[in-house]
Amino acid sequence: MAFWHREAPVDDVDEGDLTLSDGMHSAAGPVAVGVAMKRGLEQMGVRRTAGTLLRLNQVEGFDCQGCAWPDPAPGHRHAAEFCENGAKAVTEEATKRRVTPEFFAAHPVAELAERTDYWLGQQGRITHPMVLREGASHYVPISWDDAAAMFAETMAGLGSPDEAIFYTSGRVSNEAAFAYQLMVRSLGTNNLPDCSNMCHESTSVGLAQAIGVGKGSVSLEDLYRADVIVVAGQNPGTNHPRMLSALEEAKKNGAKIIAINPLKETGLVKFRNPQTPRGMVGPGTEIADLHLPVRVNGDLALFQAIGALLVEWDALDHDFLARHTAGYEEYRDHLGSLDWDAVLRATGLSREQVTEAARMIAGSSATIYCWAMGVTQHRNAVATVREIANVAFLRGDIGKPGAGLCPVRGHSNVQGDRTMGIWEKMPGSFLDALDAATGITSPREHGLDTVDSIRAMAEGRAKVFLGMGGNFVSAAPDTAVTEEAFRGAQLTVHVSTKLNRSHVVHARQALILPTMGRSEKDLTGGVVQRVTVEDSMSAVHASHGPLEPASPHLRSEVDIVCLLATACLGEDHVVDWPRLRADYTEIRRLIAQVVPGAAAYAEKVDAPGGFVLPHGPRDTRTFPTEAGKATFAASPIDVLHVPEGRLLLQTLRSHDQFNTTIYGLDDRYRGIKGGRRVVMVHPDDAADLGLEVGGWVDLVSEWTDTETGEASERRAPWFRVVAYDQPRGCAAAYYPETNPLVPLGSTALESNCPTSKSVIVRLERVDAPTGVVGSDAGWVVPTA
Ligand SMILES: Nc1nc2c(c(=O)[nH]1)N[C@H]1C(S)=C(S)[C@@H](COP(=O)(O)OP(=O)(O)OC[C@H]3O[C@@H](n4cnc5c(=O)[nH]c(N)nc54)[C@H](O)[C@@H]3O)O[C@H]1N2
Ligand SMILES: Nc1nc2c(c(=O)[nH]1)N[C@H]1C(S)=C(S)[C@@H](COP(=O)(O)OP(=O)(O)OC[C@H]3O[C@@H](n4cnc5c(=O)[nH]c(N)nc54)[C@H](O)[C@@H]3O)O[C@H]1N2
Ligand code: SF4
Ligand SMILES: [Mo]
């Protein structure tokens, strides 16, 4: 079986203007400030740029739409408390460009489907609710009431509410998320997949098993006080840039940093803090004290080997082990049979490198373990998260100052959305509280996650898809399968700020419901509303947008949920939707009654800097696991077998995108500019495979379904080979261009997270696409 289309979207094949340079030797600094200002001025103008950026991440301002990195305590914030990529996220939303009904009249949807997400996103903010009726060639305007009625009618025609899918992307505010899950459960389904299913799901599952809470256990203060900080499978210079300021501060206080990453990411090497004079003019700070260029998917073996060395050296916190842990003996016995050959094969590291990392951890009084997608998007990701927790337990590195587990979340409110009940498997205790507070009867059967939702749509078991934000078609794995699933559905509805591929790859009928962004003033119900968000360190605070909405026709996410809920559930539904809409404080009162640890929520969120949700392991070393203790896991080391002549491909982010939103074509720190269809390969692998650096290849993924034994291939055409230093046998290319290669059935055990960071591929040489000129001209190949 083979899935592939030969055609790439018309503007997706780079026209030969790709340029390569050596990359940057330090992250941030004056160039970053310049880039941020230039993009802002181009799209927002002078006044708007100044008026928005200076309110970003301030106590009385709004929360950055970028990543989930926390803000420093009030009083410790800079006047410019944002990074280059935060500024780009704001610009993308506050742009003056508009997608109007005239735009849709000028572009048939079939033409828009030929465009990339980059082009679609650059067209600007959507101004009106739009509908694509069955058989129509163009989206046309529709009133809000008619759109809601159309949705309600379609829902009423379903055989069961479980035939509808309600997706959420992690930018949605707590108030909107709470109201949304309340509507979905009132309708009678738990089909609440979210972007987290493709992101930190392995973290949530692994940490729930290990410590009883699926969230990280550290604060910014802890980072400043840590002795050693491990950063595994994460590229903070690009994806969490202000984390570098925290790492710099930690280093000033004496911390040592271990970076575990197949790539030598610039932000992990050197950082120039634009908020300090030294960063603007000086040499910057060296960040990583030790860089372990681990092979892709080698982390489980690495952390297990580190654990074995700590046990061998008796570098253990015996008191913590005795009082607070379960399963230590079994784990220790399992380590007794550790196969070092397997470790070295899996990690691609030397025994000395592993030992040096273990020595640094053994000598540290408090260690923090940070990780992100390089850990979570593999088949063995849950086991890897547990292996990281094992090492932390050996040293008692949880629930003490300067130590802990620190999964670094992606979307700015992805953690908050989960706290609010956006999860297909919300525990019975939450649903009981929800029912008691609101009078609804929540369904108890678990719903579908992202991957299973695609299956359900593909098989006709689900017919309606509602996306509360996000860009499902581009973000999900196995693009051809996902697009087919969308096209077979009855209705796709998107609550969105900007145009994206999920609007133009559509069901028989489609709706676009345009919403305000976080930078905009929300006057729903005639009062100034605010919303709340939770960051990666469980801090919850309010956010107030300063700008006029992009169009007078926009509605807030809460408003849209209440409109749809009323249309579907009727005026006399047990939940007073108009009241929730009129003042979001009413939603916060419900949150206080339903969400654990959120008592007096409505009052506490307004304290400067907000408040921090409770976390047993962090606060009191209480571990609400089955055993009531921090629980070790003994996992086999599974080395992913890559056949001869194949490479292990990871799909990652460039410096100039936010997930499927492409800001530009400049992956500055990696020195790749002007194109995204590139595959980074070790120069010796390129030579061994007979590939020319700069030459064109198709990426072909090879996968055998472990359940059915069926082998299949997927193809992403026309990538150019770029020489890039990394462990032999590994490769890297950008997401979402590579999503067609990730098989739907290839997911992490237990968490069902797509294995976007371990795709076995072969590279097939192909001719340059026609129309491309001088593809080799002016190439500077970086020295590896
Ligand atoms: N500017 C910007 N900010 C973002 C985003 C964005 O797209 N743009 N996205 C947001 C979201 S939703 C998320 S989830 C986060 C993502 O943040 P990251 O997890 O930093 O994102 P990725 O680019 O996927 O990078 C993964 C890193 O893991 C490394 N890696 C890959 N495979 C392995 C492996 O097997 N082992 C190890 N140790 N490392 C590996 C890669 O080399 C890369 O440095 O960022 C958030 N912030
Ligand atoms: N191959 C591969 N696939 C991956 C990943 C990978 O590393 N590799 N990473 C995965 C990860 S970590 C994640 S989180 C997912 C991301 O998946 P998603 O969250 O679904 O994707 P985004 O690109 O973040 O969504 C962008 C869209 O959100 C809408 N939007 C922006 N702001 C707002 C707002 O304020 N409100 C509303 N309602 N809509 C808004 C805009 O229309 C925009 O086009 O992708 C996953 N897919
Ligand atoms: S680090 Fe993340 S939250 Fe902070 S300004 Fe940058 S993108 Fe925004
Ligand atoms: Mo994410």
PDB file of N, CA and C in Angstrom, residues 73-127:
ATOM      1  N   ALA A  73       8.083  36.954  38.354  1.00  0.00           N
ATOM      2  CA  ALA A  73       7.168  37.535  39.338  1.00  0.00           C
ATOM      3  C   ALA A  73       6.972  39.018  39.036  1.00  0.00           C
ATOM      4  N   PRO A  74       5.762  39.559  39.375  1.00  0.00           N
ATOM      5  CA  PRO A  74       5.552  40.993  39.169  1.00  0.00           C
ATOM      6  C   PRO A  74       6.661  41.747  39.907  1.00  0.00           C
ATOM      7  N   GLY A  75       7.100  42.841  39.328  1.00  0.00           N
ATOM      8  CA  GLY A  75       8.210  43.555  39.971  1.00  0.00           C
ATOM      9  C   GLY A  75       9.558  43.100  39.448  1.00  0.00           C
ATOM     10  N   HIS A  76       9.623  41.898  38.853  1.00  0.00           N
ATOM     11  CA  HIS A  76      10.878  41.433  38.267  1.00  0.00           C
ATOM     12  C   HIS A  76      10.805  41.386  36.748  1.00  0.00           C
ATOM     13  N   ARG A  77       9.768  42.069  36.195  1.00  0.00           N
ATOM     14  CA  ARG A  77       9.631  42.020  34.742  1.00  0.00           C
ATOM     15  C   ARG A  77      10.331  43.194  34.091  1.00  0.00           C
ATOM     16  N   HIS A  78      10.859  42.977  32.894  1.00  0.00           N
ATOM     17  CA  HIS A  78      11.459  44.056  32.117  1.00  0.00           C
ATOM     18  C   HIS A  78      10.351  44.809  31.382  1.00  0.00           C
ATOM     19  N   ALA A  79      10.691  46.023  30.929  1.00  0.00           N
ATOM     20  CA  ALA A  79       9.720  46.786  30.132  1.00  0.00           C
ATOM     21  C   ALA A  79       9.385  46.004  28.868  1.00  0.00           C
ATOM     22  N   ALA A  80      10.388  45.312  28.300  1.00  0.00           N
ATOM     23  CA  ALA A  80      10.141  44.473  27.131  1.00  0.00           C
ATOM     24  C   ALA A  80      10.264  43.022  27.579  1.00  0.00           C
ATOM     25  N   GLU A  81       9.148  42.481  28.089  1.00  0.00           N
ATOM     26  CA  GLU A  81       9.187  41.135  28.644  1.00  0.00           C
ATOM     27  C   GLU A  81       8.702  40.133  27.592  1.00  0.00           C
ATOM     28  N   PHE A  82       9.410  40.091  26.474  1.00  0.00           N
ATOM     29  CA  PHE A  82       9.016  39.163  25.419  1.00  0.00           C
ATOM     30  C   PHE A  82      10.240  38.831  24.583  1.00  0.00           C
ATOM     31  N   CYS A  83      10.093  37.812  23.753  1.00  0.00           N
ATOM     32  CA  CYS A  83      11.206  37.405  22.904  1.00  0.00           C
ATOM     33  C   CYS A  83      10.857  37.684  21.451  1.00  0.00           C
ATOM     34  N   GLU A  84      11.804  37.436  20.579  1.00  0.00           N
ATOM     35  CA  GLU A  84      11.600  37.619  19.141  1.00  0.00           C
ATOM     36  C   GLU A  84      10.380  36.832  18.658  1.00  0.00           C
ATOM     37  N   ASN A  85      10.276  35.597  19.088  1.00  0.00           N
ATOM     38  CA  ASN A  85       9.182  34.781  18.562  1.00  0.00           C
ATOM     39  C   ASN A  85       7.841  35.112  19.207  1.00  0.00           C
ATOM     40  N   GLY A  86       7.877  35.653  20.428  1.00  0.00           N
ATOM     41  CA  GLY A  86       6.642  36.164  21.021  1.00  0.00           C
ATOM     42  C   GLY A  86       6.151  37.371  20.221  1.00  0.00           C
ATOM     43  N   ALA A  87       7.099  38.231  19.853  1.00  0.00           N
ATOM     44  CA  ALA A  87       6.739  39.409  19.051  1.00  0.00           C
ATOM     45  C   ALA A  87       6.163  38.975  17.711  1.00  0.00           C
ATOM     46  N   LYS A  88       6.720  37.920  17.117  1.00  0.00           N
ATOM     47  CA  LYS A  88       6.185  37.436  15.844  1.00  0.00           C
ATOM     48  C   LYS A  88       4.767  36.896  16.031  1.00  0.00           C
ATOM     49  N   ALA A  89       4.531  36.222  17.162  1.00  0.00           N
ATOM     50  CA  ALA A  89       3.193  35.664  17.420  1.00  0.00           C
ATOM     51  C   ALA A  89       2.173  36.789  17.535  1.00  0.00           C
ATOM     52  N   VAL A  90       2.559  37.865  18.216  1.00  0.00           N
ATOM     53  CA  VAL A  90       1.660  39.005  18.363  1.00  0.00           C
ATOM     54  C   VAL A  90       1.414  39.662  17.007  1.00  0.00           C
ATOM     55  N   THR A  91       2.485  39.851  16.260  1.00  0.00           N
ATOM     56  CA  THR A  91       2.376  40.487  14.939  1.00  0.00           C
ATOM     57  C   THR A  91       1.427  39.709  14.046  1.00  0.00           C
ATOM     58  N   GLU A  92       1.564  38.400  14.076  1.00  0.00           N
ATOM     59  CA  GLU A  92       0.743  37.528  13.244  1.00  0.00           C
ATOM     60  C   GLU A  92      -0.745  37.771  13.529  1.00  0.00           C
ATOM     61  N   GLU A  93      -1.060  38.033  14.802  1.00  0.00           N
ATOM     62  CA  GLU A  93      -2.451  38.255  15.190  1.00  0.00           C
ATOM     63  C   GLU A  93      -2.861  39.719  14.997  1.00  0.00           C
ATOM     64  N   ALA A  94      -1.967  40.649  15.306  1.00  0.00           N
ATOM     65  CA  ALA A  94      -2.325  42.073  15.278  1.00  0.00           C
ATOM     66  C   ALA A  94      -2.082  42.696  13.905  1.00  0.00           C
ATOM     67  N   THR A  95      -1.772  41.886  12.931  1.00  0.00           N
ATOM     68  CA  THR A  95      -1.529  42.377  11.571  1.00  0.00           C
ATOM     69  C   THR A  95      -2.708  43.212  11.075  1.00  0.00           C
ATOM     70  N   LYS A  96      -2.416  44.147  10.161  1.00  0.00           N
ATOM     71  CA  LYS A  96      -3.506  44.944   9.584  1.00  0.00           C
ATOM     72  C   LYS A  96      -4.076  44.300   8.324  1.00  0.00           C
ATOM     73  N   ARG A  97      -3.482  43.186   7.894  1.00  0.00           N
ATOM     74  CA  ARG A  97      -4.002  42.512   6.693  1.00  0.00           C
ATOM     75  C   ARG A  97      -5.327  41.809   7.021  1.00  0.00           C
ATOM     76  N   ARG A  98      -6.236  41.762   6.012  1.00  0.00           N
ATOM     77  CA  ARG A  98      -7.565  41.209   6.265  1.00  0.00           C
ATOM     78  C   ARG A  98      -7.993  40.215   5.193  1.00  0.00           C
ATOM     79  N   VAL A  99      -8.680  39.171   5.620  1.00  0.00           N
ATOM     80  CA  VAL A  99      -9.318  38.218   4.712  1.00  0.00           C
ATOM     81  C   VAL A  99     -10.818  38.475   4.789  1.00  0.00           C
ATOM     82  N   THR A 100     -11.330  39.136   3.755  1.00  0.00           N
ATOM     83  CA  THR A 100     -12.710  39.641   3.756  1.00  0.00           C
ATOM     84  C   THR A 100     -13.595  38.765   2.869  1.00  0.00           C
ATOM     85  N   PRO A 101     -14.910  38.999   2.877  1.00  0.00           N
ATOM     86  CA  PRO A 101     -15.784  38.291   1.927  1.00  0.00           C
ATOM     87  C   PRO A 101     -15.326  38.484   0.482  1.00  0.00           C
ATOM     88  N   GLU A 102     -14.758  39.671   0.167  1.00  0.00           N
ATOM     89  CA  GLU A 102     -14.261  39.914  -1.204  1.00  0.00           C
ATOM     90  C   GLU A 102     -13.103  38.968  -1.522  1.00  0.00           C
ATOM     91  N   PHE A 103     -12.271  38.746  -0.527  1.00  0.00           N
ATOM     92  CA  PHE A 103     -11.163  37.807  -0.732  1.00  0.00           C
ATOM     93  C   PHE A 103     -11.713  36.429  -1.108  1.00  0.00           C
ATOM     94  N   PHE A 104     -12.714  35.970  -0.341  1.00  0.00           N
ATOM     95  CA  PHE A 104     -13.264  34.637  -0.610  1.00  0.00           C
ATOM     96  C   PHE A 104     -13.975  34.611  -1.970  1.00  0.00           C
ATOM     97  N   ALA A 105     -14.597  35.753  -2.355  1.00  0.00           N
ATOM     98  CA  ALA A 105     -15.272  35.798  -3.653  1.00  0.00           C
ATOM     99  C   ALA A 105     -14.250  35.692  -4.794  1.00  0.00           C
ATOM    100  N   ALA A 106     -13.050  36.208  -4.532  1.00  0.00           N
ATOM    101  CA  ALA A 106     -12.028  36.212  -5.585  1.00  0.00           C
ATOM    102  C   ALA A 106     -11.286  34.877  -5.697  1.00  0.00           C
ATOM    103  N   HIS A 107     -11.334  34.069  -4.643  1.00  0.00           N
ATOM    104  CA  HIS A 107     -10.550  32.826  -4.644  1.00  0.00           C
ATOM    105  C   HIS A 107     -11.433  31.605  -4.422  1.00  0.00           C
ATOM    106  N   PRO A 108     -11.660  30.796  -5.459  1.00  0.00           N
ATOM    107  CA  PRO A 108     -12.397  29.558  -5.224  1.00  0.00           C
ATOM    108  C   PRO A 108     -11.639  28.698  -4.210  1.00  0.00           C
ATOM    109  N   VAL A 109     -12.374  27.934  -3.435  1.00  0.00           N
ATOM    110  CA  VAL A 109     -11.739  27.152  -2.376  1.00  0.00           C
ATOM    111  C   VAL A 109     -10.761  26.131  -2.970  1.00  0.00           C
ATOM    112  N   ALA A 110     -11.051  25.643  -4.172  1.00  0.00           N
ATOM    113  CA  ALA A 110     -10.141  24.676  -4.806  1.00  0.00           C
ATOM    114  C   ALA A 110      -8.787  25.330  -5.085  1.00  0.00           C
ATOM    115  N   GLU A 111      -8.814  26.616  -5.399  1.00  0.00           N
ATOM    116  CA  GLU A 111      -7.549  27.325  -5.634  1.00  0.00           C
ATOM    117  C   GLU A 111      -6.803  27.516  -4.299  1.00  0.00           C
ATOM    118  N   LEU A 112      -7.555  27.858  -3.269  1.00  0.00           N
ATOM    119  CA  LEU A 112      -6.919  28.059  -1.958  1.00  0.00           C
ATOM    120  C   LEU A 112      -6.278  26.763  -1.453  1.00  0.00           C
ATOM    121  N   ALA A 113      -6.873  25.633  -1.813  1.00  0.00           N
ATOM    122  CA  ALA A 113      -6.342  24.341  -1.357  1.00  0.00           C
ATOM    123  C   ALA A 113      -4.984  24.044  -1.981  1.00  0.00           C
ATOM    124  N   GLU A 114      -4.632  24.769  -3.048  1.00  0.00           N
ATOM    125  CA  GLU A 114      -3.323  24.586  -3.683  1.00  0.00           C
ATOM    126  C   GLU A 114      -2.242  25.395  -2.964  1.00  0.00           C
ATOM    127  N   ARG A 115      -2.650  26.239  -2.069  1.00  0.00           N
ATOM    128  CA  ARG A 115      -1.715  27.129  -1.396  1.00  0.00           C
ATOM    129  C   ARG A 115      -1.127  26.488  -0.149  1.00  0.00           C
ATOM    130  N   THR A 116       0.022  26.982   0.276  1.00  0.00           N
ATOM    131  CA  THR A 116       0.609  26.481   1.524  1.00  0.00           C
ATOM    132  C   THR A 116      -0.013  27.200   2.714  1.00  0.00           C
ATOM    133  N   ASP A 117       0.219  26.648   3.871  1.00  0.00           N
ATOM    134  CA  ASP A 117      -0.197  27.324   5.094  1.00  0.00           C
ATOM    135  C   ASP A 117       0.484  28.684   5.224  1.00  0.00           C
ATOM    136  N   TYR A 118       1.715  28.788   4.723  1.00  0.00           N
ATOM    137  CA  TYR A 118       2.441  30.057   4.802  1.00  0.00           C
ATOM    138  C   TYR A 118       1.668  31.140   4.040  1.00  0.00           C
ATOM    139  N   TRP A 119       1.319  30.834   2.803  1.00  0.00           N
ATOM    140  CA  TRP A 119       0.592  31.813   1.986  1.00  0.00           C
ATOM    141  C   TRP A 119      -0.765  32.127   2.610  1.00  0.00           C
ATOM    142  N   LEU A 120      -1.478  31.087   3.007  1.00  0.00           N
ATOM    143  CA  LEU A 120      -2.821  31.299   3.580  1.00  0.00           C
ATOM    144  C   LEU A 120      -2.743  32.202   4.807  1.00  0.00           C
ATOM    145  N   GLY A 121      -1.795  31.908   5.687  1.00  0.00           N
ATOM    146  CA  GLY A 121      -1.667  32.665   6.930  1.00  0.00           C
ATOM    147  C   GLY A 121      -1.303  34.120   6.682  1.00  0.00           C
ATOM    148  N   GLN A 122      -0.499  34.360   5.643  1.00  0.00           N
ATOM    149  CA  GLN A 122      -0.049  35.728   5.358  1.00  0.00           C
ATOM    150  C   GLN A 122      -1.164  36.626   4.828  1.00  0.00           C
ATOM    151  N   GLN A 123      -2.307  36.059   4.466  1.00  0.00           N
ATOM    152  CA  GLN A 123      -3.389  36.882   3.909  1.00  0.00           C
ATOM    153  C   GLN A 123      -4.068  37.746   4.971  1.00  0.00           C
ATOM    154  N   GLY A 124      -3.903  37.392   6.242  1.00  0.00           N
ATOM    155  CA  GLY A 124      -4.419  38.287   7.283  1.00  0.00           C
ATOM    156  C   GLY A 124      -5.551  37.693   8.101  1.00  0.00           C
ATOM    157  N   ARG A 125      -6.222  38.555   8.851  1.00  0.00           N
ATOM    158  CA  ARG A 125      -7.266  38.132   9.774  1.00  0.00           C
ATOM    159  C   ARG A 125      -8.611  37.971   9.060  1.00  0.00           C
ATOM    160  N   ILE A 126      -9.329  36.921   9.413  1.00  0.00           N
ATOM    161  CA  ILE A 126     -10.652  36.666   8.844  1.00  0.00           C
ATOM    162  C   ILE A 126     -11.642  37.634   9.495  1.00  0.00           C
ATOM    163  N   THR A 127     -12.486  38.281   8.663  1.00  0.00           N
ATOM    164  CA  THR A 127     -13.334  39.351   9.199  1.00  0.00           C
ATOM    165  C   THR A 127     -14.801  38.972   9.407  1.00  0.00           C
TER     166      THR A 127
END
